[in-house]
């Protein structure tokens, strides 16, 4: 049976400054851009709050981590253990392991391994690695990404973390490419399906092809100017989950205006209503 999860992007205006990783091409290294946001809820408080609201898991975006020292990661792990909900996936939102630029690719692989270590210490079950920024038509880039994901999967497995990727960023914006990466992984590379990432004109068909192999789903609807979910399109995609008898987490994604908890509740109401039909 599926269960509710939360993607911390849904609360990005509540969890403190956002720490965006970027590639500084001139310096040939990574940089961090800090986007100020109020800290209305700490990451350490979040597992308990979500447990009280009936969630079973959470996905945490890497830019939400205020610290990554061993002491803090132990506190975060303990917060999950005490709340009895799962740290399902650490979402590493940066990276282009498909790049033909060996300096960039090597640096991004090193960073990915550092975040795998962080995921392991914090008790995350999985880490989402971005397959790449290359065009979806670049067969050589897809091959490079597959090899790098397998290398990272082997590294992560030794640390009790599973590597998954997602229909996120250009290389994986077709179900065919996602399925090809999963096939190349032969069970070692998992997959997230995000409702909001495929082009709308082909979204339903692409999700129908992808979701049967997914072990995590990001349920992101479209919203109007008031933050109200567009239920018809969202409902079609949710019914795919019902049709395939999906049994994993459904991570709610709210990306609209106004109070983010209220927005999450509106998304939740649609999900619960559609899946109960």
mmCIF file with all atom_site columns, N, CA, C and O in Angstrom, residues 9-14 37-38 40 223-228 254-266:
data_model
loop_
_atom_site.group_PDB
_atom_site.id
_atom_site.type_symbol
_atom_site.label_atom_id
_atom_site.label_alt_id
_atom_site.label_comp_id
_atom_site.label_asym_id
_atom_site.label_entity_id
_atom_site.label_seq_id
_atom_site.pdbx_PDB_ins_code
_atom_site.Cartn_x
_atom_site.Cartn_y
_atom_site.Cartn_z
_atom_site.occupancy
_atom_site.B_iso_or_equiv
_atom_site.pdbx_formal_charge
_atom_site.auth_seq_id
_atom_site.auth_comp_id
_atom_site.auth_asym_id
_atom_site.auth_atom_id
_atom_site.pdbx_PDB_model_num
ATOM 1   N N  . UNK A 1 9   ? 11.114 20.468 -0.641  1.00 0.00 ? 9   UNK A N  1
ATOM 2   C CA . UNK A 1 9   ? 10.903 21.641 -1.493  1.00 0.00 ? 9   UNK A CA 1
ATOM 3   C C  . UNK A 1 9   ? 9.551  22.270 -1.197  1.00 0.00 ? 9   UNK A C  1
ATOM 4   O O  . UNK A 1 9   ? 9.365  23.476 -1.350  1.00 0.00 ? 9   UNK A O  1
ATOM 5   N N  . UNK A 1 10  ? 8.602  21.453 -0.737  1.00 0.00 ? 10  UNK A N  1
ATOM 6   C CA . UNK A 1 10  ? 7.268  21.954 -0.398  1.00 0.00 ? 10  UNK A CA 1
ATOM 7   C C  . UNK A 1 10  ? 7.294  22.935 0.760   1.00 0.00 ? 10  UNK A C  1
ATOM 8   O O  . UNK A 1 10  ? 6.307  23.646 0.992   1.00 0.00 ? 10  UNK A O  1
ATOM 9   N N  . UNK A 1 11  ? 8.398  22.967 1.508   1.00 0.00 ? 11  UNK A N  1
ATOM 10  C CA . UNK A 1 11  ? 8.521  23.848 2.674   1.00 0.00 ? 11  UNK A CA 1
ATOM 11  C C  . UNK A 1 11  ? 9.743  24.758 2.553   1.00 0.00 ? 11  UNK A C  1
ATOM 12  O O  . UNK A 1 11  ? 10.287 25.221 3.554   1.00 0.00 ? 11  UNK A O  1
ATOM 13  N N  . UNK A 1 12  ? 10.154 25.031 1.319   1.00 0.00 ? 12  UNK A N  1
ATOM 14  C CA . UNK A 1 12  ? 11.436 25.721 1.155   1.00 0.00 ? 12  UNK A CA 1
ATOM 15  C C  . UNK A 1 12  ? 11.420 27.148 1.669   1.00 0.00 ? 12  UNK A C  1
ATOM 16  O O  . UNK A 1 12  ? 12.488 27.732 1.890   1.00 0.00 ? 12  UNK A O  1
ATOM 17  N N  . UNK A 1 13  ? 10.250 27.723 1.898   1.00 0.00 ? 13  UNK A N  1
ATOM 18  C CA . UNK A 1 13  ? 10.205 29.066 2.493   1.00 0.00 ? 13  UNK A CA 1
ATOM 19  C C  . UNK A 1 13  ? 10.127 29.020 4.009   1.00 0.00 ? 13  UNK A C  1
ATOM 20  O O  . UNK A 1 13  ? 9.983  30.061 4.655   1.00 0.00 ? 13  UNK A O  1
ATOM 21  N N  . UNK A 1 14  ? 10.260 27.814 4.592   1.00 0.00 ? 14  UNK A N  1
ATOM 22  C CA . UNK A 1 14  ? 10.165 27.644 6.046   1.00 0.00 ? 14  UNK A CA 1
ATOM 23  C C  . UNK A 1 14  ? 11.441 27.140 6.690   1.00 0.00 ? 14  UNK A C  1
ATOM 24  O O  . UNK A 1 14  ? 11.609 27.264 7.895   1.00 0.00 ? 14  UNK A O  1
ATOM 25  N N  . UNK A 1 37  ? 16.292 32.669 3.502   1.00 0.00 ? 37  UNK A N  1
ATOM 26  C CA . UNK A 1 37  ? 14.899 32.317 3.781   1.00 0.00 ? 37  UNK A CA 1
ATOM 27  C C  . UNK A 1 37  ? 14.754 32.234 5.299   1.00 0.00 ? 37  UNK A C  1
ATOM 28  O O  . UNK A 1 37  ? 15.700 31.868 5.998   1.00 0.00 ? 37  UNK A O  1
ATOM 29  N N  . UNK A 1 38  ? 13.583 32.518 5.836   1.00 0.00 ? 38  UNK A N  1
ATOM 30  C CA . UNK A 1 38  ? 13.400 32.390 7.294   1.00 0.00 ? 38  UNK A CA 1
ATOM 31  C C  . UNK A 1 38  ? 13.409 30.930 7.728   1.00 0.00 ? 38  UNK A C  1
ATOM 32  O O  . UNK A 1 38  ? 12.989 30.051 6.976   1.00 0.00 ? 38  UNK A O  1
ATOM 33  N N  . UNK A 1 40  ? 11.527 28.953 9.953   1.00 0.00 ? 40  UNK A N  1
ATOM 34  C CA . UNK A 1 40  ? 10.344 28.811 10.787  1.00 0.00 ? 40  UNK A CA 1
ATOM 35  C C  . UNK A 1 40  ? 10.270 27.426 11.407  1.00 0.00 ? 40  UNK A C  1
ATOM 36  O O  . UNK A 1 40  ? 9.636  27.234 12.451  1.00 0.00 ? 40  UNK A O  1
ATOM 37  N N  . UNK A 1 223 ? -0.534 24.440 -10.482 1.00 0.00 ? 223 UNK A N  1
ATOM 38  C CA . UNK A 1 223 ? -1.296 25.299 -9.573  1.00 0.00 ? 223 UNK A CA 1
ATOM 39  C C  . UNK A 1 223 ? -1.766 26.554 -10.299 1.00 0.00 ? 223 UNK A C  1
ATOM 40  O O  . UNK A 1 223 ? -1.087 27.055 -11.203 1.00 0.00 ? 223 UNK A O  1
ATOM 41  N N  . UNK A 1 224 ? -2.910 27.085 -9.859  1.00 0.00 ? 224 UNK A N  1
ATOM 42  C CA . UNK A 1 224 ? -3.320 28.383 -10.392 1.00 0.00 ? 224 UNK A CA 1
ATOM 43  C C  . UNK A 1 224 ? -2.647 29.494 -9.579  1.00 0.00 ? 224 UNK A C  1
ATOM 44  O O  . UNK A 1 224 ? -1.840 29.222 -8.683  1.00 0.00 ? 224 UNK A O  1
ATOM 45  N N  . UNK A 1 225 ? -2.999 30.734 -9.866  1.00 0.00 ? 225 UNK A N  1
ATOM 46  C CA . UNK A 1 225 ? -2.326 31.868 -9.225  1.00 0.00 ? 225 UNK A CA 1
ATOM 47  C C  . UNK A 1 225 ? -2.574 31.925 -7.725  1.00 0.00 ? 225 UNK A C  1
ATOM 48  O O  . UNK A 1 225 ? -1.814 32.570 -6.991  1.00 0.00 ? 225 UNK A O  1
ATOM 49  N N  . UNK A 1 226 ? -3.596 31.226 -7.241  1.00 0.00 ? 226 UNK A N  1
ATOM 50  C CA . UNK A 1 226 ? -3.904 31.207 -5.815  1.00 0.00 ? 226 UNK A CA 1
ATOM 51  C C  . UNK A 1 226 ? -3.344 29.964 -5.107  1.00 0.00 ? 226 UNK A C  1
ATOM 52  O O  . UNK A 1 226 ? -3.626 29.754 -3.921  1.00 0.00 ? 226 UNK A O  1
ATOM 53  N N  . UNK A 1 227 ? -2.583 29.150 -5.848  1.00 0.00 ? 227 UNK A N  1
ATOM 54  C CA . UNK A 1 227 ? -2.006 27.958 -5.244  1.00 0.00 ? 227 UNK A CA 1
ATOM 55  C C  . UNK A 1 227 ? -2.974 26.785 -5.144  1.00 0.00 ? 227 UNK A C  1
ATOM 56  O O  . UNK A 1 227 ? -2.748 25.860 -4.354  1.00 0.00 ? 227 UNK A O  1
ATOM 57  N N  . UNK A 1 228 ? -4.019 26.786 -5.957  1.00 0.00 ? 228 UNK A N  1
ATOM 58  C CA . UNK A 1 228 ? -4.995 25.698 -5.952  1.00 0.00 ? 228 UNK A CA 1
ATOM 59  C C  . UNK A 1 228 ? -4.575 24.655 -6.991  1.00 0.00 ? 228 UNK A C  1
ATOM 60  O O  . UNK A 1 228 ? -4.331 25.013 -8.158  1.00 0.00 ? 228 UNK A O  1
ATOM 61  N N  . UNK A 1 254 ? 4.395  20.932 -3.016  1.00 0.00 ? 254 UNK A N  1
ATOM 62  C CA . UNK A 1 254 ? 3.673  22.194 -3.180  1.00 0.00 ? 254 UNK A CA 1
ATOM 63  C C  . UNK A 1 254 ? 4.670  23.265 -3.597  1.00 0.00 ? 254 UNK A C  1
ATOM 64  O O  . UNK A 1 254 ? 5.703  23.453 -2.946  1.00 0.00 ? 254 UNK A O  1
ATOM 65  N N  . UNK A 1 255 ? 4.354  23.968 -4.671  1.00 0.00 ? 255 UNK A N  1
ATOM 66  C CA . UNK A 1 255 ? 5.285  24.962 -5.200  1.00 0.00 ? 255 UNK A CA 1
ATOM 67  C C  . UNK A 1 255 ? 4.551  26.250 -5.563  1.00 0.00 ? 255 UNK A C  1
ATOM 68  O O  . UNK A 1 255 ? 4.892  26.920 -6.517  1.00 0.00 ? 255 UNK A O  1
ATOM 69  N N  . UNK A 1 256 ? 3.523  26.559 -4.776  1.00 0.00 ? 256 UNK A N  1
ATOM 70  C CA . UNK A 1 256 ? 2.719  27.732 -5.078  1.00 0.00 ? 256 UNK A CA 1
ATOM 71  C C  . UNK A 1 256 ? 2.893  28.841 -4.057  1.00 0.00 ? 256 UNK A C  1
ATOM 72  O O  . UNK A 1 256 ? 3.737  28.772 -3.159  1.00 0.00 ? 256 UNK A O  1
ATOM 73  N N  . UNK A 1 257 ? 2.070  29.890 -4.157  1.00 0.00 ? 257 UNK A N  1
ATOM 74  C CA . UNK A 1 257 ? 2.176  31.042 -3.265  1.00 0.00 ? 257 UNK A CA 1
ATOM 75  C C  . UNK A 1 257 ? 1.514  30.775 -1.918  1.00 0.00 ? 257 UNK A C  1
ATOM 76  O O  . UNK A 1 257 ? 0.856  29.760 -1.707  1.00 0.00 ? 257 UNK A O  1
ATOM 77  N N  . UNK A 1 258 ? 1.713  31.722 -0.997  1.00 0.00 ? 258 UNK A N  1
ATOM 78  C CA . UNK A 1 258 ? 1.014  31.656 0.283   1.00 0.00 ? 258 UNK A CA 1
ATOM 79  C C  . UNK A 1 258 ? 1.650  30.709 1.273   1.00 0.00 ? 258 UNK A C  1
ATOM 80  O O  . UNK A 1 258 ? 2.805  30.292 1.130   1.00 0.00 ? 258 UNK A O  1
ATOM 81  N N  . UNK A 1 259 ? 0.885  30.369 2.295   1.00 0.00 ? 259 UNK A N  1
ATOM 82  C CA . UNK A 1 259 ? 1.380  29.489 3.352   1.00 0.00 ? 259 UNK A CA 1
ATOM 83  C C  . UNK A 1 259 ? 1.646  28.098 2.799   1.00 0.00 ? 259 UNK A C  1
ATOM 84  O O  . UNK A 1 259 ? 0.775  27.470 2.193   1.00 0.00 ? 259 UNK A O  1
ATOM 85  N N  . UNK A 1 260 ? 2.864  27.609 3.015   1.00 0.00 ? 260 UNK A N  1
ATOM 86  C CA . UNK A 1 260 ? 3.252  26.350 2.389   1.00 0.00 ? 260 UNK A CA 1
ATOM 87  C C  . UNK A 1 260 ? 2.572  25.148 3.036   1.00 0.00 ? 260 UNK A C  1
ATOM 88  O O  . UNK A 1 260 ? 2.216  24.176 2.359   1.00 0.00 ? 260 UNK A O  1
ATOM 89  N N  . UNK A 1 261 ? 2.360  25.171 4.353   1.00 0.00 ? 261 UNK A N  1
ATOM 90  C CA . UNK A 1 261 ? 1.650  24.063 4.998   1.00 0.00 ? 261 UNK A CA 1
ATOM 91  C C  . UNK A 1 261 ? 0.211  23.971 4.485   1.00 0.00 ? 261 UNK A C  1
ATOM 92  O O  . UNK A 1 261 ? -0.306 22.867 4.256   1.00 0.00 ? 261 UNK A O  1
ATOM 93  N N  . UNK A 1 262 ? -0.426 25.105 4.302   1.00 0.00 ? 262 UNK A N  1
ATOM 94  C CA . UNK A 1 262 ? -1.785 25.092 3.753   1.00 0.00 ? 262 UNK A CA 1
ATOM 95  C C  . UNK A 1 262 ? -1.777 24.556 2.331   1.00 0.00 ? 262 UNK A C  1
ATOM 96  O O  . UNK A 1 262 ? -2.687 23.806 1.920   1.00 0.00 ? 262 UNK A O  1
ATOM 97  N N  . UNK A 1 263 ? -0.769 24.935 1.561   1.00 0.00 ? 263 UNK A N  1
ATOM 98  C CA . UNK A 1 263 ? -0.654 24.428 0.196   1.00 0.00 ? 263 UNK A CA 1
ATOM 99  C C  . UNK A 1 263 ? -0.443 22.927 0.164   1.00 0.00 ? 263 UNK A C  1
ATOM 100 O O  . UNK A 1 263 ? -1.047 22.220 -0.655  1.00 0.00 ? 263 UNK A O  1
ATOM 101 N N  . UNK A 1 264 ? 0.413  22.423 1.057   1.00 0.00 ? 264 UNK A N  1
ATOM 102 C CA . UNK A 1 264 ? 0.624  20.978 1.155   1.00 0.00 ? 264 UNK A CA 1
ATOM 103 C C  . UNK A 1 264 ? -0.680 20.272 1.478   1.00 0.00 ? 264 UNK A C  1
ATOM 104 O O  . UNK A 1 264 ? -0.993 19.206 0.911   1.00 0.00 ? 264 UNK A O  1
ATOM 105 N N  . UNK A 1 265 ? -1.460 20.842 2.381   1.00 0.00 ? 265 UNK A N  1
ATOM 106 C CA . UNK A 1 265 ? -2.729 20.222 2.757   1.00 0.00 ? 265 UNK A CA 1
ATOM 107 C C  . UNK A 1 265 ? -3.690 20.150 1.575   1.00 0.00 ? 265 UNK A C  1
ATOM 108 O O  . UNK A 1 265 ? -4.430 19.172 1.428   1.00 0.00 ? 265 UNK A O  1
ATOM 109 N N  . UNK A 1 266 ? -3.679 21.164 0.717   1.00 0.00 ? 266 UNK A N  1
ATOM 110 C CA . UNK A 1 266 ? -4.541 21.132 -0.466  1.00 0.00 ? 266 UNK A CA 1
ATOM 111 C C  . UNK A 1 266 ? -4.114 20.009 -1.416  1.00 0.00 ? 266 UNK A C  1
ATOM 112 O O  . UNK A 1 266 ? -4.958 19.304 -1.976  1.00 0.00 ? 266 UNK A O  1
#
